[in-house]
Amino acid sequence: MIEKRIAEILRSGEPDETVKVQGWVRTKRELKGFAFIEVNDGSSMASLQVVITEDVAGYEEFIKKANTGASVEFEGVLVASQGKGQRIEVKAISIKVYGESDPETYPLQKKRHSFEFLRDIGHLRSRTNSFGAVFRVRNACATAIHEFFQQRGFLWVHTPIITASDCEGAGEMFSVTGFDLNNIPRTKENTIDYSKDFFGKPTYLTVSGQLEAEVMAMAFSNVYTFAPTFRAENSNTSRHLAEFWMVEPEMAFCDLKEDMDLAEAFLQHIFKYVMEKCPEDMEFFRDRIDKTVLETAENIINNQFERITYTEAVKLLEKAIEKGNVKFEYPVSWGTDLQSEHERYLCEKLFNKPTIVTNYPAQIKAFYMRLDDDEKTVSAMDILAPKIGEIIGGSQREERLDVLQRRLLAQGMKEEDLWWYLDLRRFGTVPHAGFGLGFERLVQFMTGMGNIRDVIPFPRTPQSAEF
Amino acid sequence: MIEKRIAEILRSGEPDETVKVQGWVRTKRELKGFAFIEVNDGSSMASLQVVITEDVAGYEEFIKKANTGASVEFEGVLVASQGKGQRIEVKAISIKVYGESDPETYPLQKKRHSFEFLRDIGHLRSRTNSFGAVFRVRNACATAIHEFFQQRGFLWVHTPIITASDCEGAGEMFSVTGFDLNNIPRTKENTIDYSKDFFGKPTYLTVSGQLEAEVMAMAFSNVYTFAPTFRAENSNTSRHLAEFWMVEPEMAFCDLKEDMDLAEAFLQHIFKYVMEKCPEDMEFFRDRIDKTVLETAENIINNQFERITYTEAVKLLEKAIEKGNVKFEYPVSWGTDLQSEHERYLCEKLFNKPTIVTNYPAQIKAFYMRLDDDEKTVSAMDILAPKIGEIIGGSQREERLDVLQRRLLAQGMKEEDLWWYLDLRRFGTVPHAGFGLGFERLVQFMTGMGNIRDVIPFPRTPQSAEF
């Protein structure tokens, strides 16, 4: 296994140090009597330059085989680099090709490829600069999330992926079954005989771990999920995936204000962490993908988030329309959800910083959100960020049994399906709150990548489940 | 939100410090003119004792309501404790009940409940000492795993949960579908018309992320998965779950020896981490669940693992049988897999330390394991631990295209189904290796819990997908 990665050599290697380098050839340049090889092992955006003189044993065969994509190993000595843009390079003493890469058939050549093309070769695209940067940043985001919660004593809890409750209320669900679809057992009444299925009842892929996270918060106070969730919505857009990862913290003894405080600190922590750990990758995104990514990150890190109620937001939007300051495609009126054009106007034009909109009308929000005293709004909050739009949604949860029962029935749900969830309000109920972050959305915003399919290694979308 | 958790107060709180405590009542003892309440917030095994004298405002109503399971809040001052077993306690100044818990109906009373009973109230069982300890230790295991890999520059990669390949070769799979099972579209030939399903083809829940992790290792060198996996096997045992979490590191430029070195360091890291972070919980398991858990952990932490080949292991077992030192239920002969009684004899009786058995017969192992030069065995390894049995399985992977093609065909698989996996051997192939750890098995071994259903918050097993 690699003892010292290229990232480390580039960062702290000193002249005269002996190193062993293993990785894949990015480029090869032959000159008279020597050659330069750029080798990359995925640990950093930058490749390490290796100089090989023709007196090194096996030079000619090596040069023939060491094409773009080939796997190679070098032993050599570090020397200060003559070239610009690099501090240090390797003078090779011994060289080896592990696996060749035929230039006629290897799909990744030096020219830039479209992201559409690269999606078709999802098994190779991580070897490009763009996807190398995306997945390093993705890993940094994930690590920042665990670090944030673990430092604060939150437990990472694993809520179920397969669920029998179809009432989580967040869209269409995939069915999971042990049945042979060609031969589904039927009852005498010719309905599906679910008693013969693996779980003895209809089961689905979860759309959210929140309800089960609430169970865990009622025992451990502060918990979070970080797990895959699913939507069977036929949305073929650049912002939808059928399978995506979600982060859902849940805190006991917590109200909406504390929920917002935590979410704000959380987002700032992640952006700060990535800026610190992946500066080269972030600069790459600025230079090649979206020139505003660093500003967007700084805007999140350095601002205290604006906080306004939904009712105030509607008034501000109405006033702006009235004054002729803005034209929207969709109308604004109290009681309907804000559209993304409204959200962006609020956080980009009016406040130019992350903006938390709170206390939305009850009828447009989920049954579990806590009803405010006016009985018209609920203690929900959405965080909107400039250039990004909605990035986090959360709420204080309804902890009062009678109110929850009422809200649940009003939305056509049945108490017996959520008996255990109601029990949390029967035994030692407490004010509690939480929020949800779509992990791929976060990575998309962080990197400026235009299509969400390009921030998850193997995207699942309508008509596509490759690799 | 809670500012200072009970674990922290118990650890470092000092007399005269003012604190606010929130949590759930474990026990209440009324004496003449005052009462003791044990309050727990899930941050530690130990509860914090609160002393309330009858002069505190609302005393009588509080005492009436503060039954086991009720949620409460105290403000008070820390004082050195008179009682044994606790360093510090709280003298309450103000008291509050958030949510009551009717002693007539609350299922968790002071007496010990069977784990079977507690499984039926999975939404409340985390409030008991046993499950509190299990899920704190589970979180510590998970954190240790991330820490181990991140410190070594591995990327956490998210491999797909929904997969179209049914050839991962590790048992029965659940089907995932967007179809209404009552109304599955058929073609003219009366076969299922998968072109109309969400993904346009049959899809399943993954049984392993390994093949996709190999894709990522061929770009980033060192990666790991930590994600749910699934088996649709109808195994109603104390060691099987239909949904469980798996950890699968994959390393480029890595052979079997380095794979074993990493796996050994990995296991030792996790056990060390948990012993250090959760000493009280581990002592609880020793006292209440399995008196050997600490020895088992020490045995893993303090020993260099024994390493023997499968062929040597078979010889040792045959010799032991011959000498009459042991009787096994199952026969031992070269070419058949070791049974758990054989594995335990090796690591418990012969070596009394973790034992890695390597180079198993090719015909009993998966197609992707690297064929040894004798063409009879493959570079596989299983780690066996005393009291535990097999805890990790891994291998060097077959990196030679022609050998892999041959092995794949021999096992009745089709090249076109794994074209992308074969491409990894076409373009810059390298020796690489990895291993898999069943996360719930690890937690089961760590805690000594007898049934794997009791180490995951919401177990999925045949005929059961509750909560």
XYZ file of N, CA, C and O in Angstrom, chain A residues 68-198:
524
model
N -1.219 7.867 -21.114
C -2.255 8.403 -20.220
C -3.153 7.271 -19.703
O -3.661 6.482 -20.482
N -3.299 7.199 -18.392
C -4.152 6.177 -17.790
C -3.400 4.957 -17.298
O -3.955 4.150 -16.536
N -2.147 4.786 -17.733
C -1.382 3.618 -17.286
C -1.030 3.768 -15.807
O -0.855 4.879 -15.302
N -0.917 2.639 -15.122
C -0.530 2.667 -13.712
C 0.970 2.428 -13.606
O 1.500 1.524 -14.256
N 1.617 3.231 -12.787
C 3.086 3.220 -12.745
C 3.599 3.323 -11.322
O 2.867 3.713 -10.397
N 4.855 2.961 -11.196
C 5.534 3.102 -9.900
C 6.928 3.661 -10.155
O 7.618 3.234 -11.083
N 7.330 4.602 -9.317
C 8.663 5.182 -9.398
C 9.321 5.127 -8.046
O 8.674 5.380 -7.029
N 10.613 4.834 -8.064
C 11.408 5.207 -6.904
C 12.366 6.274 -7.383
O 12.822 6.242 -8.527
N 12.640 7.235 -6.521
C 13.483 8.330 -6.968
C 13.811 9.271 -5.834
O 13.548 8.983 -4.659
N 14.403 10.386 -6.219
C 14.855 11.372 -5.243
C 14.166 12.690 -5.558
O 14.029 13.064 -6.725
N 13.731 13.375 -4.505
C 13.084 14.671 -4.717
C 14.143 15.715 -5.055
O 15.219 15.748 -4.447
N 13.813 16.557 -6.023
C 14.679 17.695 -6.354
C 13.793 18.926 -6.512
O 12.616 18.811 -6.867
N 14.381 20.084 -6.232
C 13.640 21.326 -6.437
C 13.289 21.421 -7.915
O 14.098 21.087 -8.781
N 12.074 21.852 -8.197
C 11.617 21.847 -9.584
C 12.065 23.099 -10.310
O 12.070 24.199 -9.761
N 12.451 22.931 -11.565
C 12.811 24.067 -12.415
C 11.549 24.702 -12.994
O 11.497 25.910 -13.203
N 10.570 23.872 -13.275
C 9.355 24.344 -13.938
C 8.558 25.280 -13.041
O 8.722 25.284 -11.827
N 7.669 26.054 -13.650
C 6.849 26.918 -12.807
C 5.615 26.136 -12.322
O 5.217 25.144 -12.931
N 5.060 26.616 -11.236
C 3.837 25.988 -10.729
C 4.084 24.761 -9.894
O 3.146 24.119 -9.442
N 5.323 24.382 -9.713
C 5.568 23.240 -8.830
C 6.862 23.471 -8.053
O 7.860 23.952 -8.572
N 6.810 23.099 -6.805
C 7.904 23.352 -5.889
C 8.958 22.255 -6.024
O 10.151 22.487 -5.881
N 8.481 21.059 -6.276
C 9.346 19.897 -6.143
C 8.994 18.864 -7.218
O 7.867 18.817 -7.694
N 9.975 18.081 -7.627
C 9.693 16.987 -8.564
C 10.570 15.797 -8.218
O 11.425 15.869 -7.332
N 10.332 14.689 -8.912
C 11.083 13.463 -8.614
C 12.046 13.175 -9.756
O 11.673 13.251 -10.927
N 13.268 12.832 -9.397
C 14.204 12.313 -10.393
C 14.184 10.794 -10.211
O 14.562 10.272 -9.154
N 13.714 10.095 -11.249
C 13.483 8.659 -11.112
C 14.784 7.865 -11.088
O 15.730 8.153 -11.825
N 14.835 6.853 -10.227
C 15.944 5.904 -10.180
C 15.467 4.561 -10.736
O 16.165 3.905 -11.492
N 14.258 4.162 -10.344
C 13.697 2.950 -10.940
C 12.260 3.216 -11.356
O 11.567 4.053 -10.754
N 11.826 2.536 -12.398
C 10.529 2.801 -13.007
C 9.835 1.484 -13.327
O 10.485 0.473 -13.572
N 8.504 1.514 -13.292
C 7.758 0.282 -13.541
C 6.354 0.616 -14.036
O 5.707 1.529 -13.513
N 5.877 -0.123 -15.018
C 4.473 0.004 -15.430
C 3.718 -1.203 -14.877
O 4.122 -2.343 -15.094
N 2.641 -0.947 -14.155
C 1.804 -2.054 -13.665
C 0.802 -2.478 -14.727
O 0.675 -3.642 -15.062
N 0.051 -1.502 -15.203
C -1.015 -1.816 -16.153
C -1.026 -0.777 -17.251
O -1.035 0.429 -16.976
N -1.046 -1.231 -18.481
C -1.047 -0.285 -19.597
C -2.437 0.298 -19.813
O -3.418 -0.125 -19.198
N -2.480 1.251 -20.730
C -3.741 1.901 -21.071
C -3.629 2.291 -22.533
O -2.958 3.264 -22.874
N -4.276 1.514 -23.359
C -4.137 1.676 -24.806
C -4.673 3.034 -25.258
O -5.870 3.310 -25.096
N -3.805 3.886 -25.828
C -4.258 5.224 -26.239
C -5.349 5.175 -27.306
O -6.109 6.133 -27.455
N -5.454 4.067 -28.028
C -6.490 3.955 -29.060
C -7.867 3.736 -28.447
O -8.876 4.128 -29.014
N -7.909 3.087 -27.285
C -9.219 2.723 -26.740
C -9.545 3.392 -25.402
O -10.706 3.422 -24.993
N -8.544 3.919 -24.708
C -8.820 4.556 -23.413
C -9.681 5.793 -23.632
O -9.288 6.707 -24.354
N -10.862 5.841 -23.006
C -11.795 6.929 -23.337
C -11.388 8.307 -22.828
O -11.893 9.308 -23.327
N -10.489 8.356 -21.850
C -10.126 9.659 -21.288
C -8.849 10.177 -21.923
O -7.758 9.798 -21.506
N -8.992 10.999 -22.915
C -7.805 11.580 -23.515
C -7.599 12.985 -22.981
O -8.376 13.470 -22.168
N -6.539 13.622 -23.440
C -6.157 14.879 -22.805
C -7.200 15.985 -22.968
O -7.349 16.849 -22.120
N -7.929 15.949 -24.052
C -8.930 17.007 -24.283
C -10.040 16.951 -23.233
O -10.253 15.933 -22.595
N -10.697 18.081 -23.094
C -11.792 18.100 -22.127
C -13.003 17.379 -22.675
O -13.359 17.529 -23.832
N -13.646 16.604 -21.793
C -14.832 15.875 -22.190
C -16.047 16.536 -21.541
O -15.942 17.131 -20.477
N -17.201 16.398 -22.176
C -18.417 16.959 -21.585
C -18.836 16.101 -20.396
O -18.547 14.901 -20.343
N -19.520 16.712 -19.440
C -19.998 15.957 -18.284
C -20.997 14.888 -18.722
O -21.087 13.829 -18.111
N -21.754 15.154 -19.789
C -22.695 14.154 -20.307
C -21.928 12.905 -20.752
O -22.281 11.790 -20.399
N -20.890 13.122 -21.523
C -20.078 11.995 -21.976
C -19.485 11.243 -20.776
O -19.513 10.010 -20.718
N -18.999 11.989 -19.814
C -18.343 11.351 -18.662
C -19.330 10.538 -17.816
O -18.945 9.552 -17.196
N -20.603 10.953 -17.819
C -21.602 10.170 -17.089
C -21.730 8.758 -17.666
O -22.012 7.819 -16.930
N -21.515 8.638 -18.955
C -21.595 7.312 -19.580
C -20.403 6.423 -19.221
O -20.464 5.211 -19.381
N -19.323 7.044 -18.790
C -18.184 6.250 -18.335
C -17.927 6.571 -16.859
O -16.836 6.954 -16.442
N -18.983 6.377 -16.091
C -18.948 6.674 -14.660
C -17.902 5.862 -13.918
O -17.495 6.233 -12.815
N -17.459 4.772 -14.524
C -16.435 3.945 -13.872
C -15.039 4.518 -14.085
O -14.084 4.044 -13.479
N -14.914 5.525 -14.956
C -13.590 6.113 -15.212
C -13.543 7.612 -14.901
O -12.469 8.185 -14.756
N -14.721 8.245 -14.768
C -14.732 9.712 -14.698
C -14.034 10.273 -13.469
O -13.562 11.412 -13.486
N -13.942 9.453 -12.390
C -13.265 9.955 -11.191
C -11.783 10.201 -11.430
O -11.108 10.799 -10.606
N -11.265 9.728 -12.559
C -9.849 9.954 -12.869
C -9.597 11.308 -13.530
O -8.467 11.625 -13.862
N -10.657 12.091 -13.736
C -10.468 13.431 -14.320
C -10.271 14.458 -13.203
O -10.619 14.217 -12.048
N -9.753 15.628 -13.576
C -9.568 16.700 -12.591
C -10.883 17.085 -11.928
O -10.953 17.226 -10.703
N -11.935 17.249 -12.737
C -13.203 17.732 -12.183
C -13.768 16.769 -11.158
O -14.152 17.165 -10.054
N -13.831 15.489 -11.520
C -14.457 14.543 -10.602
C -13.541 14.192 -9.432
O -14.013 13.877 -8.341
N -12.236 14.278 -9.667
C -11.313 14.135 -8.541
C -11.621 15.194 -7.493
O -11.792 14.905 -6.305
N -11.765 16.429 -7.956
C -12.048 17.541 -7.035
C -13.414 17.355 -6.377
O -13.566 17.553 -5.165
N -14.420 16.967 -7.159
C -15.770 16.807 -6.605
C -15.774 15.776 -5.477
O -16.329 16.022 -4.400
N -15.129 14.634 -5.699
C -15.252 13.580 -4.684
C -14.327 13.806 -3.494
O -14.615 13.328 -2.390
N -13.253 14.549 -3.691
C -12.475 14.958 -2.503
C -13.280 15.950 -1.659
O -13.308 15.858 -0.430
N -13.943 16.890 -2.329
C -14.756 17.870 -1.590
C -15.952 17.177 -0.936
O -16.321 17.486 0.199
N -16.535 16.229 -1.633
C -17.652 15.465 -1.055
C -17.211 14.774 0.236
O -17.905 14.823 1.257
N -16.051 14.151 0.197
C -15.531 13.489 1.393
C -15.283 14.508 2.511
O -15.572 14.245 3.676
N -14.756 15.670 2.147
C -14.491 16.704 3.164
C -15.798 17.197 3.780
O -15.883 17.396 4.998
N -16.827 17.372 2.968
C -18.142 17.781 3.494
C -18.648 16.741 4.500
O -19.139 17.086 5.581
N -18.539 15.477 4.128
C -19.040 14.396 4.984
C -18.271 14.366 6.304
O -18.856 14.204 7.379
N -16.969 14.530 6.205
C -16.146 14.498 7.413
C -16.451 15.696 8.304
O -16.522 15.570 9.530
N -16.665 16.851 7.679
C -17.015 18.052 8.442
C -18.323 17.831 9.206
O -18.472 18.270 10.348
N -19.260 17.151 8.578
C -20.564 16.903 9.204
C -20.405 16.003 10.437
O -20.904 16.318 11.521
N -19.706 14.895 10.269
C -19.487 14.021 11.428
C -18.737 14.766 12.537
O -19.078 14.666 13.710
N -17.702 15.506 12.150
C -16.910 16.216 13.151
C -17.769 17.202 13.935
O -17.692 17.266 15.165
N -18.601 17.958 13.206
C -19.454 18.955 13.852
C -20.338 18.319 14.932
O -20.408 18.785 16.068
N -20.991 17.241 14.572
C -21.932 16.633 15.517
C -21.220 15.860 16.624
O -21.628 15.903 17.785
N -20.172 15.134 16.267
C -19.483 14.350 17.293
C -18.862 15.267 18.351
O -18.897 14.958 19.547
N -18.306 16.387 17.916
C -17.734 17.332 18.886
C -18.783 17.839 19.868
O -18.467 18.231 20.979
N -20.034 17.860 19.437
C -21.111 18.354 20.296
C -21.858 17.229 21.013
O -22.915 17.450 21.577
N -21.312 16.016 20.950
C -21.917 14.913 21.703
C -23.163 14.312 21.076
O -23.921 13.608 21.744
N -23.420 14.594 19.806
C -24.543 13.959 19.103
C -24.158 12.528 18.757
O -23.015 12.263 18.392
N -25.123 11.607 18.815
C -24.887 10.245 18.341
C -25.321 10.119 16.884
O -26.413 10.578 16.514
N -24.474 9.468 16.086
C -24.882 9.085 14.724
C -25.792 7.868 14.856
O -25.352 6.826 15.349
N -27.044 8.001 14.458
C -27.977 6.880 14.565
C -28.382 6.404 13.177
O -28.521 7.206 12.250
N -28.539 5.097 13.050
C -28.896 4.507 11.766
C -30.377 4.154 11.774
O -30.784 3.180 12.392
N -31.148 4.991 11.113
C -32.581 4.754 11.003
C -32.828 3.819 9.810
O -31.972 3.694 8.940
N -33.979 3.147 9.785
C -34.138 2.094 8.774
C -34.277 2.613 7.347
O -34.858 3.668 7.115
N -33.752 1.837 6.405
C -33.873 2.147 4.977
C -35.176 1.528 4.455
O -35.917 2.160 3.723
N -35.424 0.296 4.853
C -36.677 -0.364 4.475
C -37.722 -0.020 5.532
O -37.485 -0.215 6.724
N -38.845 0.504 5.074
C -39.861 0.922 6.032
C -41.238 0.424 5.612
O -41.515 0.298 4.418
N -42.050 0.115 6.593
C -43.410 -0.317 6.295
C -44.375 0.855 6.346
O -45.544 0.709 6.016
N -43.887 2.037 6.762
C -44.838 3.145 6.848
C -44.737 3.990 5.589
O -43.683 4.480 5.222
N -45.884 4.142 4.938
C -45.902 4.919 3.694
C -46.415 6.321 3.982
O -46.866 7.017 3.106
N -46.317 6.718 5.260
C -46.938 7.989 5.634
C -45.902 9.001 6.052
O -46.183 9.915 6.789
N -44.662 8.813 5.621
C -43.660 9.801 5.983
C -43.934 11.116 5.266
O -43.394 12.156 5.606
N -44.773 11.014 4.243
C -45.346 12.232 3.682
C -44.392 13.104 2.895
O -44.448 14.320 2.968
N -43.480 12.528 2.145
C -42.578 13.383 1.373
C -42.458 12.901 -0.055
O -41.402 12.926 -0.639
N -43.548 12.417 -0.614
C -43.479 12.067 -2.031
C -43.591 10.583 -2.286
O -43.819 9.797 -1.381
N -43.395 10.228 -3.541
C -43.604 8.849 -3.955
C -42.477 7.943 -3.503
O -41.327 8.347 -3.448
N -42.829 6.701 -3.207
C -41.861 5.765 -2.659
C -41.652 4.563 -3.574
O -42.572 4.126 -4.264
N -40.440 4.022 -3.532
C -40.171 2.755 -4.203
C -40.673 1.603 -3.334
O -40.540 1.644 -2.106
N -41.196 0.572 -3.983
C -41.537 -0.652 -3.256
C -40.314 -1.550 -3.148
O -39.502 -1.622 -4.080
N -40.210 -2.224 -2.014
C -39.171 -3.235 -1.798
C -39.892 -4.559 -1.566
O -40.817 -4.613 -0.759
N -39.462 -5.582 -2.260
C -40.148 -6.858 -2.071
C -39.216 -8.042 -2.275
O -38.253 -7.960 -3.038
N -39.507 -9.106 -1.568
C -38.805 -10.361 -1.786
C -39.536 -11.244 -2.791
O -39.053 -12.302 -3.163
N -40.708 -10.762 -3.251
C -41.490 -11.526 -4.252
C -40.722 -11.636 -5.562
O -40.004 -10.711 -5.954
N -40.939 -12.725 -6.263
C -40.623 -12.812 -7.679
C -41.730 -12.046 -8.396
O -42.902 -12.416 -8.318
N -41.379 -10.967 -9.073
C -42.412 -10.097 -9.653
C -43.248 -10.827 -10.704
O -44.355 -10.419 -11.029
N -42.685 -11.917 -11.224
C -43.419 -12.705 -12.210
C -44.481 -13.575 -11.583
O -45.302 -14.164 -12.283
N -44.433 -13.662 -10.294
C -45.259 -14.675 -9.656
C -45.614 -14.211 -8.248
O -45.150 -14.757 -7.253
N -46.444 -13.176 -8.184
C -46.814 -12.599 -6.895
C -48.007 -13.356 -6.330
O -49.041 -13.452 -6.990
N -47.858 -13.890 -5.120
C -48.957 -14.681 -4.544
C -50.208 -13.831 -4.305
O -50.102 -12.660 -3.935
N -51.336 -14.446 -4.539
C -52.619 -13.748 -4.375
C -53.462 -14.433 -3.308
O -53.340 -15.640 -3.097
N -54.298 -13.659 -2.666
C -55.259 -14.233 -1.710
C -56.465 -14.759 -2.478
O -56.581 -14.555 -3.684
N -57.377 -15.399 -1.746
C -58.600 -15.883 -2.379
C -59.388 -14.736 -3.015
O -60.052 -14.900 -4.017
N -59.257 -13.526 -2.384
C -59.972 -12.366 -2.922
C -59.213 -11.711 -4.064
O -59.559 -10.617 -4.518
N -58.117 -12.357 -4.491
C -57.288 -11.878 -5.592
C -56.563 -10.558 -5.297
O -56.209 -9.816 -6.200
N -56.374 -10.249 -4.008
C -55.474 -9.144 -3.679
C -54.090 -9.759 -3.442
O -53.964 -10.976 -3.284
N -53.072 -8.891 -3.431
C -51.718 -9.399 -3.193
C -51.619 -9.984 -1.785
O -52.051 -9.362 -0.824
N -51.060 -11.170 -1.679
C -50.951 -11.809 -0.363
C -49.630 -11.410 0.305
O -48.644 -12.136 0.273
N -49.662 -10.220 0.904
C -48.438 -9.694 1.506
C -47.951 -10.526 2.687
O -46.795 -10.422 3.081
N -48.824 -11.329 3.244
C -48.370 -12.167 4.363
C -47.279 -13.122 3.887
O -46.480 -13.604 4.686
N -47.210 -13.365 2.580
C -46.175 -14.245 2.040
C -44.917 -13.487 1.620
O -43.950 -14.101 1.177
N -44.952 -12.146 1.719
C -43.750 -11.397 1.336
C -42.742 -11.450 2.496
O -43.071 -11.836 3.625
N -41.517 -11.040 2.223
C -40.433 -11.193 3.189
C -40.786 -10.602 4.554
O -40.560 -11.215 5.593
